[in-house]
Amino acid sequence: MTIHHTSKIALLFAIAFAATALSARPSLAFSEAQQMCTGDAMRLCGHEVPNVQRITACMVKHRAQLSPGCRAVMEREGAARRRAAAAAE
């Protein structure tokens, strides 16, 4: 397995981790987040691979530089997470 292949797997795992952490619907969130955010993650946070937590933090830090589609996914999933947390209180 090449380093590039390993890096790509780690990046996809980070996107999945971020999406599932933000969503009550993990499989849907992963699919949409992967589709909308993979390019942004490589462009903005590829240097953090393979550290999943650092990739996730990097995506949040660079929210203003995300593509409109990726930003929308992250904002929508963040709002869903906040609603779920508020309902659990």
PDB file of N, CA, C and O in Angstrom, chain B, residues numbered from 101:
ATOM      1  N   MET B 101       0.849  -1.172   0.000  1.00  0.00           N
ATOM      2  CA  MET B 101       0.000   0.000   0.000  1.00  0.00           C
ATOM      3  C   MET B 101       0.898   1.239   0.000  1.00  0.00           C
ATOM      4  O   MET B 101       1.807   1.340   0.824  1.00  0.00           O
ATOM      5  N   THR B 102       0.656   2.167  -0.901  1.00  0.00           N
ATOM      6  CA  THR B 102       1.493   3.346  -0.996  1.00  0.00           C
ATOM      7  C   THR B 102       1.104   4.380   0.054  1.00  0.00           C
ATOM      8  O   THR B 102       0.022   4.322   0.637  1.00  0.00           O
ATOM      9  N   ILE B 103       2.002   5.316   0.279  1.00  0.00           N
ATOM     10  CA  ILE B 103       1.725   6.376   1.241  1.00  0.00           C
ATOM     11  C   ILE B 103       0.546   7.218   0.767  1.00  0.00           C
ATOM     12  O   ILE B 103      -0.289   7.621   1.577  1.00  0.00           O
ATOM     13  N   HIS B 104       0.468   7.488  -0.537  1.00  0.00           N
ATOM     14  CA  HIS B 104      -0.644   8.282  -1.076  1.00  0.00           C
ATOM     15  C   HIS B 104      -1.969   7.567  -0.831  1.00  0.00           C
ATOM     16  O   HIS B 104      -2.949   8.204  -0.444  1.00  0.00           O
ATOM     17  N   HIS B 105      -2.012   6.270  -1.049  1.00  0.00           N
ATOM     18  CA  HIS B 105      -3.238   5.495  -0.826  1.00  0.00           C
ATOM     19  C   HIS B 105      -3.616   5.509   0.653  1.00  0.00           C
ATOM     20  O   HIS B 105      -4.788   5.672   0.991  1.00  0.00           O
ATOM     21  N   THR B 106      -2.640   5.341   1.526  1.00  0.00           N
ATOM     22  CA  THR B 106      -2.884   5.379   2.968  1.00  0.00           C
ATOM     23  C   THR B 106      -3.388   6.754   3.386  1.00  0.00           C
ATOM     24  O   THR B 106      -4.291   6.857   4.216  1.00  0.00           O
ATOM     25  N   SER B 107      -2.817   7.800   2.825  1.00  0.00           N
ATOM     26  CA  SER B 107      -3.247   9.162   3.143  1.00  0.00           C
ATOM     27  C   SER B 107      -4.683   9.398   2.712  1.00  0.00           C
ATOM     28  O   SER B 107      -5.457  10.030   3.431  1.00  0.00           O
ATOM     29  N   LYS B 108      -5.037   8.897   1.554  1.00  0.00           N
ATOM     30  CA  LYS B 108      -6.401   9.068   1.050  1.00  0.00           C
ATOM     31  C   LYS B 108      -7.402   8.343   1.948  1.00  0.00           C
ATOM     32  O   LYS B 108      -8.480   8.868   2.222  1.00  0.00           O
ATOM     33  N   ILE B 109      -7.058   7.156   2.401  1.00  0.00           N
ATOM     34  CA  ILE B 109      -7.922   6.405   3.312  1.00  0.00           C
ATOM     35  C   ILE B 109      -8.086   7.170   4.618  1.00  0.00           C
ATOM     36  O   ILE B 109      -9.197   7.282   5.138  1.00  0.00           O
ATOM     37  N   ALA B 110      -6.988   7.697   5.150  1.00  0.00           N
ATOM     38  CA  ALA B 110      -7.058   8.457   6.403  1.00  0.00           C
ATOM     39  C   ALA B 110      -7.920   9.701   6.230  1.00  0.00           C
ATOM     40  O   ALA B 110      -8.683  10.054   7.129  1.00  0.00           O
ATOM     41  N   LEU B 111      -7.808  10.364   5.093  1.00  0.00           N
ATOM     42  CA  LEU B 111      -8.612  11.555   4.845  1.00  0.00           C
ATOM     43  C   LEU B 111     -10.085  11.208   4.764  1.00  0.00           C
ATOM     44  O   LEU B 111     -10.918  11.908   5.340  1.00  0.00           O
ATOM     45  N   LEU B 112     -10.416  10.154   4.068  1.00  0.00           N
ATOM     46  CA  LEU B 112     -11.818   9.739   3.979  1.00  0.00           C
ATOM     47  C   LEU B 112     -12.353   9.341   5.351  1.00  0.00           C
ATOM     48  O   LEU B 112     -13.510   9.612   5.674  1.00  0.00           O
ATOM     49  N   PHE B 113     -11.515   8.702   6.151  1.00  0.00           N
ATOM     50  CA  PHE B 113     -11.926   8.356   7.513  1.00  0.00           C
ATOM     51  C   PHE B 113     -12.198   9.626   8.317  1.00  0.00           C
ATOM     52  O   PHE B 113     -13.163   9.679   9.080  1.00  0.00           O
ATOM     53  N   ALA B 114     -11.357  10.646   8.152  1.00  0.00           N
ATOM     54  CA  ALA B 114     -11.558  11.902   8.879  1.00  0.00           C
ATOM     55  C   ALA B 114     -12.862  12.568   8.484  1.00  0.00           C
ATOM     56  O   ALA B 114     -13.578  13.091   9.338  1.00  0.00           O
ATOM     57  N   ILE B 115     -13.173  12.553   7.206  1.00  0.00           N
ATOM     58  CA  ILE B 115     -14.427  13.139   6.746  1.00  0.00           C
ATOM     59  C   ILE B 115     -15.597  12.358   7.329  1.00  0.00           C
ATOM     60  O   ILE B 115     -16.585  12.943   7.774  1.00  0.00           O
ATOM     61  N   ALA B 116     -15.481  11.038   7.323  1.00  0.00           N
ATOM     62  CA  ALA B 116     -16.545  10.213   7.900  1.00  0.00           C
ATOM     63  C   ALA B 116     -16.691  10.488   9.391  1.00  0.00           C
ATOM     64  O   ALA B 116     -17.805  10.585   9.905  1.00  0.00           O
ATOM     65  N   PHE B 117     -15.569  10.612  10.075  1.00  0.00           N
ATOM     66  CA  PHE B 117     -15.587  10.892  11.508  1.00  0.00           C
ATOM     67  C   PHE B 117     -16.270  12.226  11.789  1.00  0.00           C
ATOM     68  O   PHE B 117     -17.117  12.319  12.677  1.00  0.00           O
ATOM     69  N   ALA B 118     -15.904  13.253  11.036  1.00  0.00           N
ATOM     70  CA  ALA B 118     -16.505  14.577  11.238  1.00  0.00           C
ATOM     71  C   ALA B 118     -18.000  14.536  10.950  1.00  0.00           C
ATOM     72  O   ALA B 118     -18.794  15.118  11.690  1.00  0.00           O
ATOM     73  N   ALA B 119     -18.380  13.859   9.893  1.00  0.00           N
ATOM     74  CA  ALA B 119     -19.797  13.796   9.523  1.00  0.00           C
ATOM     75  C   ALA B 119     -20.611  13.031  10.550  1.00  0.00           C
ATOM     76  O   ALA B 119     -21.706  13.459  10.916  1.00  0.00           O
ATOM     77  N   THR B 120     -20.093  11.908  11.017  1.00  0.00           N
ATOM     78  CA  THR B 120     -20.861  11.135  11.988  1.00  0.00           C
ATOM     79  C   THR B 120     -20.898  11.831  13.331  1.00  0.00           C
ATOM     80  O   THR B 120     -21.863  11.682  14.081  1.00  0.00           O
ATOM     81  N   ALA B 121     -19.864  12.587  13.646  1.00  0.00           N
ATOM     82  CA  ALA B 121     -19.877  13.340  14.898  1.00  0.00           C
ATOM     83  C   ALA B 121     -20.904  14.458  14.854  1.00  0.00           C
ATOM     84  O   ALA B 121     -21.385  14.901  15.897  1.00  0.00           O
ATOM     85  N   LEU B 122     -21.239  14.911  13.674  1.00  0.00           N
ATOM     86  CA  LEU B 122     -22.169  16.017  13.523  1.00  0.00           C
ATOM     87  C   LEU B 122     -23.586  15.585  13.199  1.00  0.00           C
ATOM     88  O   LEU B 122     -24.474  16.429  13.081  1.00  0.00           O
ATOM     89  N   SER B 123     -23.818  14.286  13.052  1.00  0.00           N
ATOM     90  CA  SER B 123     -25.112  13.871  12.532  1.00  0.00           C
ATOM     91  C   SER B 123     -25.725  12.714  13.283  1.00  0.00           C
ATOM     92  O   SER B 123     -25.027  11.847  13.808  1.00  0.00           O
ATOM     93  N   ALA B 124     -27.046  12.717  13.325  1.00  0.00           N
ATOM     94  CA  ALA B 124     -27.783  11.579  13.862  1.00  0.00           C
ATOM     95  C   ALA B 124     -27.987  10.537  12.768  1.00  0.00           C
ATOM     96  O   ALA B 124     -28.433   9.426  13.054  1.00  0.00           O
ATOM     97  N   ARG B 125     -27.669  10.876  11.524  1.00  0.00           N
ATOM     98  CA  ARG B 125     -27.806   9.967  10.378  1.00  0.00           C
ATOM     99  C   ARG B 125     -26.427   9.726   9.773  1.00  0.00           C
ATOM    100  O   ARG B 125     -26.123  10.271   8.712  1.00  0.00           O
ATOM    101  N   PRO B 126     -25.584   8.919  10.426  1.00  0.00           N
ATOM    102  CA  PRO B 126     -24.194   8.792  10.007  1.00  0.00           C
ATOM    103  C   PRO B 126     -23.981   8.359   8.564  1.00  0.00           C
ATOM    104  O   PRO B 126     -23.133   8.941   7.888  1.00  0.00           O
ATOM    105  N   SER B 127     -24.700   7.375   8.063  1.00  0.00           N
ATOM    106  CA  SER B 127     -24.407   6.903   6.710  1.00  0.00           C
ATOM    107  C   SER B 127     -24.744   7.946   5.666  1.00  0.00           C
ATOM    108  O   SER B 127     -23.984   8.124   4.714  1.00  0.00           O
ATOM    109  N   LEU B 128     -25.864   8.643   5.814  1.00  0.00           N
ATOM    110  CA  LEU B 128     -26.224   9.701   4.886  1.00  0.00           C
ATOM    111  C   LEU B 128     -25.232  10.849   4.995  1.00  0.00           C
ATOM    112  O   LEU B 128     -24.785  11.382   3.980  1.00  0.00           O
ATOM    113  N   ALA B 129     -24.886  11.230   6.215  1.00  0.00           N
ATOM    114  CA  ALA B 129     -23.951  12.332   6.420  1.00  0.00           C
ATOM    115  C   ALA B 129     -22.593  12.007   5.821  1.00  0.00           C
ATOM    116  O   ALA B 129     -21.974  12.868   5.195  1.00  0.00           O
ATOM    117  N   PHE B 130     -22.120  10.782   6.001  1.00  0.00           N
ATOM    118  CA  PHE B 130     -20.824  10.400   5.444  1.00  0.00           C
ATOM    119  C   PHE B 130     -20.845  10.498   3.936  1.00  0.00           C
ATOM    120  O   PHE B 130     -19.929  11.064   3.340  1.00  0.00           O
ATOM    121  N   SER B 131     -21.855   9.967   3.322  1.00  0.00           N
ATOM    122  CA  SER B 131     -21.942   9.962   1.865  1.00  0.00           C
ATOM    123  C   SER B 131     -21.950  11.384   1.317  1.00  0.00           C
ATOM    124  O   SER B 131     -21.211  11.696   0.383  1.00  0.00           O
ATOM    125  N   GLU B 132     -22.773  12.237   1.889  1.00  0.00           N
ATOM    126  CA  GLU B 132     -22.870  13.611   1.405  1.00  0.00           C
ATOM    127  C   GLU B 132     -21.597  14.391   1.733  1.00  0.00           C
ATOM    128  O   GLU B 132     -21.092  15.138   0.894  1.00  0.00           O
ATOM    129  N   ALA B 133     -21.085  14.222   2.932  1.00  0.00           N
ATOM    130  CA  ALA B 133     -19.864  14.929   3.316  1.00  0.00           C
ATOM    131  C   ALA B 133     -18.691  14.485   2.449  1.00  0.00           C
ATOM    132  O   ALA B 133     -17.876  15.310   2.037  1.00  0.00           O
ATOM    133  N   GLN B 134     -18.604  13.203   2.175  1.00  0.00           N
ATOM    134  CA  GLN B 134     -17.528  12.701   1.321  1.00  0.00           C
ATOM    135  C   GLN B 134     -17.624  13.322  -0.062  1.00  0.00           C
ATOM    136  O   GLN B 134     -16.619  13.763  -0.618  1.00  0.00           O
ATOM    137  N   GLN B 135     -18.805  13.357  -0.609  1.00  0.00           N
ATOM    138  CA  GLN B 135     -19.008  13.899  -1.948  1.00  0.00           C
ATOM    139  C   GLN B 135     -18.689  15.390  -1.988  1.00  0.00           C
ATOM    140  O   GLN B 135     -18.036  15.858  -2.921  1.00  0.00           O
ATOM    141  N   MET B 136     -19.137  16.130  -0.998  1.00  0.00           N
ATOM    142  CA  MET B 136     -19.011  17.583  -1.015  1.00  0.00           C
ATOM    143  C   MET B 136     -17.682  18.104  -0.460  1.00  0.00           C
ATOM    144  O   MET B 136     -17.260  19.208  -0.806  1.00  0.00           O
ATOM    145  N   CYS B 137     -17.026  17.326   0.388  1.00  0.00           N
ATOM    146  CA  CYS B 137     -15.885  17.876   1.133  1.00  0.00           C
ATOM    147  C   CYS B 137     -14.521  17.258   0.846  1.00  0.00           C
ATOM    148  O   CYS B 137     -13.512  17.789   1.310  1.00  0.00           O
ATOM    149  N   THR B 138     -14.453  16.178   0.114  1.00  0.00           N
ATOM    150  CA  THR B 138     -13.162  15.536  -0.100  1.00  0.00           C
ATOM    151  C   THR B 138     -12.155  16.477  -0.753  1.00  0.00           C
ATOM    152  O   THR B 138     -11.001  16.543  -0.331  1.00  0.00           O
ATOM    153  N   GLY B 139     -12.584  17.200  -1.773  1.00  0.00           N
ATOM    154  CA  GLY B 139     -11.673  18.132  -2.443  1.00  0.00           C
ATOM    155  C   GLY B 139     -11.179  19.220  -1.509  1.00  0.00           C
ATOM    156  O   GLY B 139      -9.995  19.558  -1.510  1.00  0.00           O
ATOM    157  N   ASP B 140     -12.091  19.772  -0.708  1.00  0.00           N
ATOM    158  CA  ASP B 140     -11.708  20.804   0.258  1.00  0.00           C
ATOM    159  C   ASP B 140     -10.740  20.242   1.289  1.00  0.00           C
ATOM    160  O   ASP B 140      -9.757  20.892   1.646  1.00  0.00           O
ATOM    161  N   ALA B 141     -11.017  19.044   1.764  1.00  0.00           N
ATOM    162  CA  ALA B 141     -10.158  18.438   2.777  1.00  0.00           C
ATOM    163  C   ALA B 141      -8.748  18.231   2.225  1.00  0.00           C
ATOM    164  O   ALA B 141      -7.768  18.492   2.924  1.00  0.00           O
ATOM    165  N   MET B 142      -8.638  17.773   1.002  1.00  0.00           N
ATOM    166  CA  MET B 142      -7.312  17.578   0.395  1.00  0.00           C
ATOM    167  C   MET B 142      -6.618  18.922   0.195  1.00  0.00           C
ATOM    168  O   MET B 142      -5.429  19.060   0.483  1.00  0.00           O
ATOM    169  N   ARG B 143      -7.356  19.902  -0.294  1.00  0.00           N
ATOM    170  CA  ARG B 143      -6.783  21.217  -0.601  1.00  0.00           C
ATOM    171  C   ARG B 143      -6.361  21.960   0.668  1.00  0.00           C
ATOM    172  O   ARG B 143      -5.268  22.525   0.723  1.00  0.00           O
ATOM    173  N   LEU B 144      -7.207  21.961   1.666  1.00  0.00           N
ATOM    174  CA  LEU B 144      -6.955  22.768   2.862  1.00  0.00           C
ATOM    175  C   LEU B 144      -6.234  22.029   3.980  1.00  0.00           C
ATOM    176  O   LEU B 144      -5.490  22.639   4.747  1.00  0.00           O
ATOM    177  N   CYS B 145      -6.448  20.720   4.078  1.00  0.00           N
ATOM    178  CA  CYS B 145      -5.983  19.993   5.261  1.00  0.00           C
ATOM    179  C   CYS B 145      -5.189  18.736   4.944  1.00  0.00           C
ATOM    180  O   CYS B 145      -4.927  17.931   5.838  1.00  0.00           O
ATOM    181  N   GLY B 146      -4.805  18.554   3.701  1.00  0.00           N
ATOM    182  CA  GLY B 146      -4.048  17.363   3.317  1.00  0.00           C
ATOM    183  C   GLY B 146      -2.762  17.203   4.105  1.00  0.00           C
ATOM    184  O   GLY B 146      -2.293  16.083   4.304  1.00  0.00           O
ATOM    185  N   HIS B 147      -2.186  18.312   4.555  1.00  0.00           N
ATOM    186  CA  HIS B 147      -0.943  18.258   5.323  1.00  0.00           C
ATOM    187  C   HIS B 147      -1.132  17.649   6.710  1.00  0.00           C
ATOM    188  O   HIS B 147      -0.152  17.320   7.378  1.00  0.00           O
ATOM    189  N   GLU B 148      -2.383  17.495   7.151  1.00  0.00           N
ATOM    190  CA  GLU B 148      -2.666  16.918   8.471  1.00  0.00           C
ATOM    191  C   GLU B 148      -2.844  15.394   8.423  1.00  0.00           C
ATOM    192  O   GLU B 148      -2.919  14.747   9.467  1.00  0.00           O
ATOM    193  N   VAL B 149      -2.911  14.830   7.228  1.00  0.00           N
ATOM    194  CA  VAL B 149      -3.082  13.389   7.079  1.00  0.00           C
ATOM    195  C   VAL B 149      -1.873  12.694   7.684  1.00  0.00           C
ATOM    196  O   VAL B 149      -0.749  13.122   7.421  1.00  0.00           O
ATOM    197  N   PRO B 150      -2.042  11.658   8.468  1.00  0.00           N
ATOM    198  CA  PRO B 150      -3.224  10.842   8.707  1.00  0.00           C
ATOM    199  C   PRO B 150      -3.929  11.129  10.029  1.00  0.00           C
ATOM    200  O   PRO B 150      -4.749  10.317  10.458  1.00  0.00           O
ATOM    201  N   ASN B 151      -3.648  12.239  10.686  1.00  0.00           N
ATOM    202  CA  ASN B 151      -4.224  12.533  12.000  1.00  0.00           C
ATOM    203  C   ASN B 151      -5.672  12.993  11.856  1.00  0.00           C
ATOM    204  O   ASN B 151      -5.930  14.133  11.470  1.00  0.00           O
ATOM    205  N   VAL B 152      -6.604  12.116  12.164  1.00  0.00           N
ATOM    206  CA  VAL B 152      -8.032  12.372  11.965  1.00  0.00           C
ATOM    207  C   VAL B 152      -8.503  13.583  12.762  1.00  0.00           C
ATOM    208  O   VAL B 152      -9.228  14.423  12.230  1.00  0.00           O
ATOM    209  N   GLN B 153      -8.111  13.686  14.005  1.00  0.00           N
ATOM    210  CA  GLN B 153      -8.543  14.820  14.829  1.00  0.00           C
ATOM    211  C   GLN B 153      -8.027  16.137  14.273  1.00  0.00           C
ATOM    212  O   GLN B 153      -8.739  17.140  14.298  1.00  0.00           O
ATOM    213  N   ARG B 154      -6.810  16.147  13.777  1.00  0.00           N
ATOM    214  CA  ARG B 154      -6.246  17.384  13.224  1.00  0.00           C
ATOM    215  C   ARG B 154      -6.905  17.751  11.897  1.00  0.00           C
ATOM    216  O   ARG B 154      -7.094  18.932  11.608  1.00  0.00           O
ATOM    217  N   ILE B 155      -7.256  16.751  11.088  1.00  0.00           N
ATOM    218  CA  ILE B 155      -7.969  17.040   9.838  1.00  0.00           C
ATOM    219  C   ILE B 155      -9.323  17.647  10.160  1.00  0.00           C
ATOM    220  O   ILE B 155      -9.728  18.636   9.549  1.00  0.00           O
ATOM    221  N   THR B 156     -10.020  17.057  11.117  1.00  0.00           N
ATOM    222  CA  THR B 156     -11.340  17.564  11.508  1.00  0.00           C
ATOM    223  C   THR B 156     -11.226  18.992  12.021  1.00  0.00           C
ATOM    224  O   THR B 156     -12.002  19.857  11.616  1.00  0.00           O
ATOM    225  N   ALA B 157     -10.272  19.247  12.902  1.00  0.00           N
ATOM    226  CA  ALA B 157     -10.074  20.597  13.435  1.00  0.00           C
ATOM    227  C   ALA B 157      -9.696  21.578  12.329  1.00  0.00           C
ATOM    228  O   ALA B 157     -10.134  22.728  12.340  1.00  0.00           O
ATOM    229  N   CYS B 158      -8.895  21.132  11.389  1.00  0.00           N
ATOM    230  CA  CYS B 158      -8.487  21.972  10.267  1.00  0.00           C
ATOM    231  C   CYS B 158      -9.687  22.364   9.410  1.00  0.00           C
ATOM    232  O   CYS B 158      -9.799  23.512   8.982  1.00  0.00           O
ATOM    233  N   MET B 159     -10.582  21.414   9.160  1.00  0.00           N
ATOM    234  CA  MET B 159     -11.778  21.713   8.361  1.00  0.00           C
ATOM    235  C   MET B 159     -12.639  22.752   9.071  1.00  0.00           C
ATOM    236  O   MET B 159     -13.175  23.656   8.429  1.00  0.00           O
ATOM    237  N   VAL B 160     -12.774  22.634  10.370  1.00  0.00           N
ATOM    238  CA  VAL B 160     -13.555  23.606  11.136  1.00  0.00           C
ATOM    239  C   VAL B 160     -12.859  24.968  11.099  1.00  0.00           C
ATOM    240  O   VAL B 160     -13.507  25.996  10.905  1.00  0.00           O
ATOM    241  N   LYS B 161     -11.553  24.971  11.284  1.00  0.00           N
ATOM    242  CA  LYS B 161     -10.778  26.214  11.290  1.00  0.00           C
ATOM    243  C   LYS B 161     -10.887  26.953   9.948  1.00  0.00           C
ATOM    244  O   LYS B 161     -10.947  28.182   9.918  1.00  0.00           O
ATOM    245  N   HIS B 162     -10.912  26.215   8.865  1.00  0.00           N
ATOM    246  CA  HIS B 162     -10.950  26.806   7.526  1.00  0.00           C
ATOM    247  C   HIS B 162     -12.362  26.866   6.949  1.00  0.00           C
ATOM    248  O   HIS B 162     -12.536  26.904   5.731  1.00  0.00           O
ATOM    249  N   ARG B 163     -13.343  26.874   7.799  1.00  0.00           N
ATOM    250  CA  ARG B 163     -14.746  26.873   7.361  1.00  0.00           C
ATOM    251  C   ARG B 163     -15.022  27.958   6.321  1.00  0.00           C
ATOM    252  O   ARG B 163     -15.757  27.713   5.365  1.00  0.00           O
ATOM    253  N   ALA B 164     -14.457  29.135   6.484  1.00  0.00           N
ATOM    254  CA  ALA B 164     -14.702  30.244   5.559  1.00  0.00           C
ATOM    255  C   ALA B 164     -14.133  29.970   4.168  1.00  0.00           C
ATOM    256  O   ALA B 164     -14.579  30.579   3.196  1.00  0.00           O
ATOM    257  N   GLN B 165     -13.167  29.076   4.055  1.00  0.00           N
ATOM    258  CA  GLN B 165     -12.537  28.770   2.777  1.00  0.00           C
ATOM    259  C   GLN B 165     -13.129  27.533   2.113  1.00  0.00           C
ATOM    260  O   GLN B 165     -12.698  27.156   1.023  1.00  0.00           O
ATOM    261  N   LEU B 166     -14.099  26.901   2.745  1.00  0.00           N
ATOM    262  CA  LEU B 166     -14.706  25.705   2.178  1.00  0.00           C
ATOM    263  C   LEU B 166     -15.569  26.067   0.980  1.00  0.00           C
ATOM    264  O   LEU B 166     -16.069  27.186   0.872  1.00  0.00           O
ATOM    265  N   SER B 167     -15.732  25.113   0.094  1.00  0.00           N
ATOM    266  CA  SER B 167     -16.637  25.315  -1.031  1.00  0.00           C
ATOM    267  C   SER B 167     -18.055  25.477  -0.482  1.00  0.00           C
ATOM    268  O   SER B 167     -18.350  25.000   0.614  1.00  0.00           O
ATOM    269  N   PRO B 168     -18.929  26.141  -1.228  1.00  0.00           N
ATOM    270  CA  PRO B 168     -20.293  26.337  -0.726  1.00  0.00           C
ATOM    271  C   PRO B 168     -20.998  25.029  -0.356  1.00  0.00           C
ATOM    272  O   PRO B 168     -21.714  24.981   0.645  1.00  0.00           O
ATOM    273  N   GLY B 169     -20.808  23.977  -1.141  1.00  0.00           N
ATOM    274  CA  GLY B 169     -21.467  22.701  -0.845  1.00  0.00           C
ATOM    275  C   GLY B 169     -20.976  22.077   0.442  1.00  0.00           C
ATOM    276  O   GLY B 169     -21.775  21.599   1.248  1.00  0.00           O
ATOM    277  N   CYS B 170     -19.674  22.076   0.642  1.00  0.00           N
ATOM    278  CA  CYS B 170     -19.106  21.496   1.860  1.00  0.00           C
ATOM    279  C   CYS B 170     -19.514  22.320   3.072  1.00  0.00           C
ATOM    280  O   CYS B 170     -19.877  21.768   4.110  1.00  0.00           O
ATOM    281  N   ARG B 171     -19.454  23.644   2.941  1.00  0.00           N
ATOM    282  CA  ARG B 171     -19.852  24.510   4.047  1.00  0.00           C
ATOM    283  C   ARG B 171     -21.311  24.265   4.425  1.00  0.00           C
ATOM    284  O   ARG B 171     -21.651  24.226   5.608  1.00  0.00           O
ATOM    285  N   ALA B 172     -22.166  24.102   3.427  1.00  0.00           N
ATOM    286  CA  ALA B 172     -23.587  23.855   3.696  1.00  0.00           C
ATOM    287  C   ALA B 172     -23.781  22.543   4.445  1.00  0.00           C
ATOM    288  O   ALA B 172     -24.568  22.481   5.390  1.00  0.00           O
ATOM    289  N   VAL B 173     -23.072  21.495   4.034  1.00  0.00           N
ATOM    290  CA  VAL B 173     -23.178  20.200   4.715  1.00  0.00           C
ATOM    291  C   VAL B 173     -22.738  20.343   6.166  1.00  0.00           C
ATOM    292  O   VAL B 173     -23.423  19.877   7.077  1.00  0.00           O
ATOM    293  N   MET B 174     -21.602  20.983   6.377  1.00  0.00           N
ATOM    294  CA  MET B 174     -21.089  21.116   7.743  1.00  0.00           C
ATOM    295  C   MET B 174     -22.018  21.964   8.607  1.00  0.00           C
ATOM    296  O   MET B 174     -22.252  21.633   9.770  1.00  0.00           O
ATOM    297  N   GLU B 175     -22.546  23.046   8.057  1.00  0.00           N
ATOM    298  CA  GLU B 175     -23.448  23.894   8.828  1.00  0.00           C
ATOM    299  C   GLU B 175     -24.751  23.180   9.146  1.00  0.00           C
ATOM    300  O   GLU B 175     -25.261  23.279  10.262  1.00  0.00           O
ATOM    301  N   ARG B 176     -25.291  22.463   8.173  1.00  0.00           N
ATOM    302  CA  ARG B 176     -26.546  21.738   8.388  1.00  0.00           C
ATOM    303  C   ARG B 176     -26.368  20.648   9.434  1.00  0.00           C
ATOM    304  O   ARG B 176     -27.212  20.487  10.315  1.00  0.00           O
ATOM    305  N   GLU B 177     -25.293  19.912   9.342  1.00  0.00           N
ATOM    306  CA  GLU B 177     -25.051  18.830  10.292  1.00  0.00           C
ATOM    307  C   GLU B 177     -24.738  19.387  11.679  1.00  0.00           C
ATOM    308  O   GLU B 177     -25.120  18.787  12.683  1.00  0.00           O
ATOM    309  N   GLY B 178     -24.047  20.526  11.747  1.00  0.00           N
ATOM    310  CA  GLY B 178     -23.780  21.157  13.040  1.00  0.00           C
ATOM    311  C   GLY B 178     -25.073  21.617  13.703  1.00  0.00           C
ATOM    312  O   GLY B 178     -25.238  21.473  14.914  1.00  0.00           O
ATOM    313  N   ALA B 179     -25.990  22.171  12.910  1.00  0.00           N
ATOM    314  CA  ALA B 179     -27.290  22.600  13.453  1.00  0.00           C
ATOM    315  C   ALA B 179     -28.077  21.396  13.953  1.00  0.00           C
ATOM    316  O   ALA B 179     -28.724  21.474  14.998  1.00  0.00           O
ATOM    317  N   ALA B 180     -28.033  20.286  13.224  1.00  0.00           N
ATOM    318  CA  ALA B 180     -28.740  19.075  13.650  1.00  0.00           C
ATOM    319  C   ALA B 180     -28.150  18.552  14.962  1.00  0.00           C
ATOM    320  O   ALA B 180     -28.883  18.090  15.836  1.00  0.00           O
ATOM    321  N   ARG B 181     -26.851  18.626  15.094  1.00  0.00           N
ATOM    322  CA  ARG B 181     -26.200  18.170  16.335  1.00  0.00           C
ATOM    323  C   ARG B 181     -26.602  19.053  17.508  1.00  0.00           C
ATOM    324  O   ARG B 181     -26.866  18.553  18.601  1.00  0.00           O
ATOM    325  N   ARG B 182     -26.651  20.372  17.284  1.00  0.00           N
ATOM    326  CA  ARG B 182     -27.050  21.282  18.361  1.00  0.00           C
ATOM    327  C   ARG B 182     -28.503  21.052  18.777  1.00  0.00           C
ATOM    328  O   ARG B 182     -28.825  21.097  19.965  1.00  0.00           O
ATOM    329  N   ARG B 183     -29.390  20.803  17.791  1.00  0.00           N
ATOM    330  CA  ARG B 183     -30.788  20.518  18.114  1.00  0.00           C
ATOM    331  C   ARG B 183     -30.902  19.238  18.924  1.00  0.00           C
ATOM    332  O   ARG B 183     -31.658  19.182  19.894  1.00  0.00           O
ATOM    333  N   ALA B 184     -30.154  18.206  18.535  1.00  0.00           N
ATOM    334  CA  ALA B 184     -30.189  16.934  19.256  1.00  0.00           C
ATOM    335  C   ALA B 184     -29.688  17.104  20.687  1.00  0.00           C
ATOM    336  O   ALA B 184     -30.250  16.530  21.621  1.00  0.00           O
ATOM    337  N   ALA B 185     -28.626  17.898  20.854  1.00  0.00           N
ATOM    338  CA  ALA B 185     -28.094  18.133  22.207  1.00  0.00           C
ATOM    339  C   ALA B 185     -29.088  18.908  23.053  1.00  0.00           C
ATOM    340  O   ALA B 185     -29.250  18.624  24.239  1.00  0.00           O
ATOM    341  N   ALA B 186     -29.753  19.883  22.452  1.00  0.00           N
ATOM    342  CA  ALA B 186     -30.749  20.680  23.190  1.00  0.00           C
ATOM    343  C   ALA B 186     -31.949  19.813  23.583  1.00  0.00           C
ATOM    344  O   ALA B 186     -32.500  19.975  24.672  1.00  0.00           O
ATOM    345  N   ALA B 187     -32.348  18.908  22.714  1.00  0.00           N
ATOM    346  CA  ALA B 187     -33.485  18.025  23.007  1.00  0.00           C
ATOM    347  C   ALA B 187     -33.139  17.035  24.099  1.00  0.00           C
ATOM    348  O   ALA B 187     -34.021  16.597  24.838  1.00  0.00           O
ATOM    349  N   ALA B 188     -31.870  16.676  24.213  1.00  0.00           N
ATOM    350  CA  ALA B 188     -31.439  15.696  25.223  1.00  0.00           C
ATOM    351  C   ALA B 188     -31.357  16.318  26.613  1.00  0.00           C
ATOM    352  O   ALA B 188     -31.318  15.597  27.611  1.00  0.00           O
ATOM    353  N   GLU B 189     -31.331  17.629  26.689  1.00  0.00           N
ATOM    354  CA  GLU B 189     -31.209  18.293  28.002  1.00  0.00           C
ATOM    355  C   GLU B 189     -32.491  18.283  28.770  1.00  0.00           C
ATOM    356  O   GLU B 189     -32.546  18.800  29.885  1.00  0.00           O
TER     357      GLU B 189
END
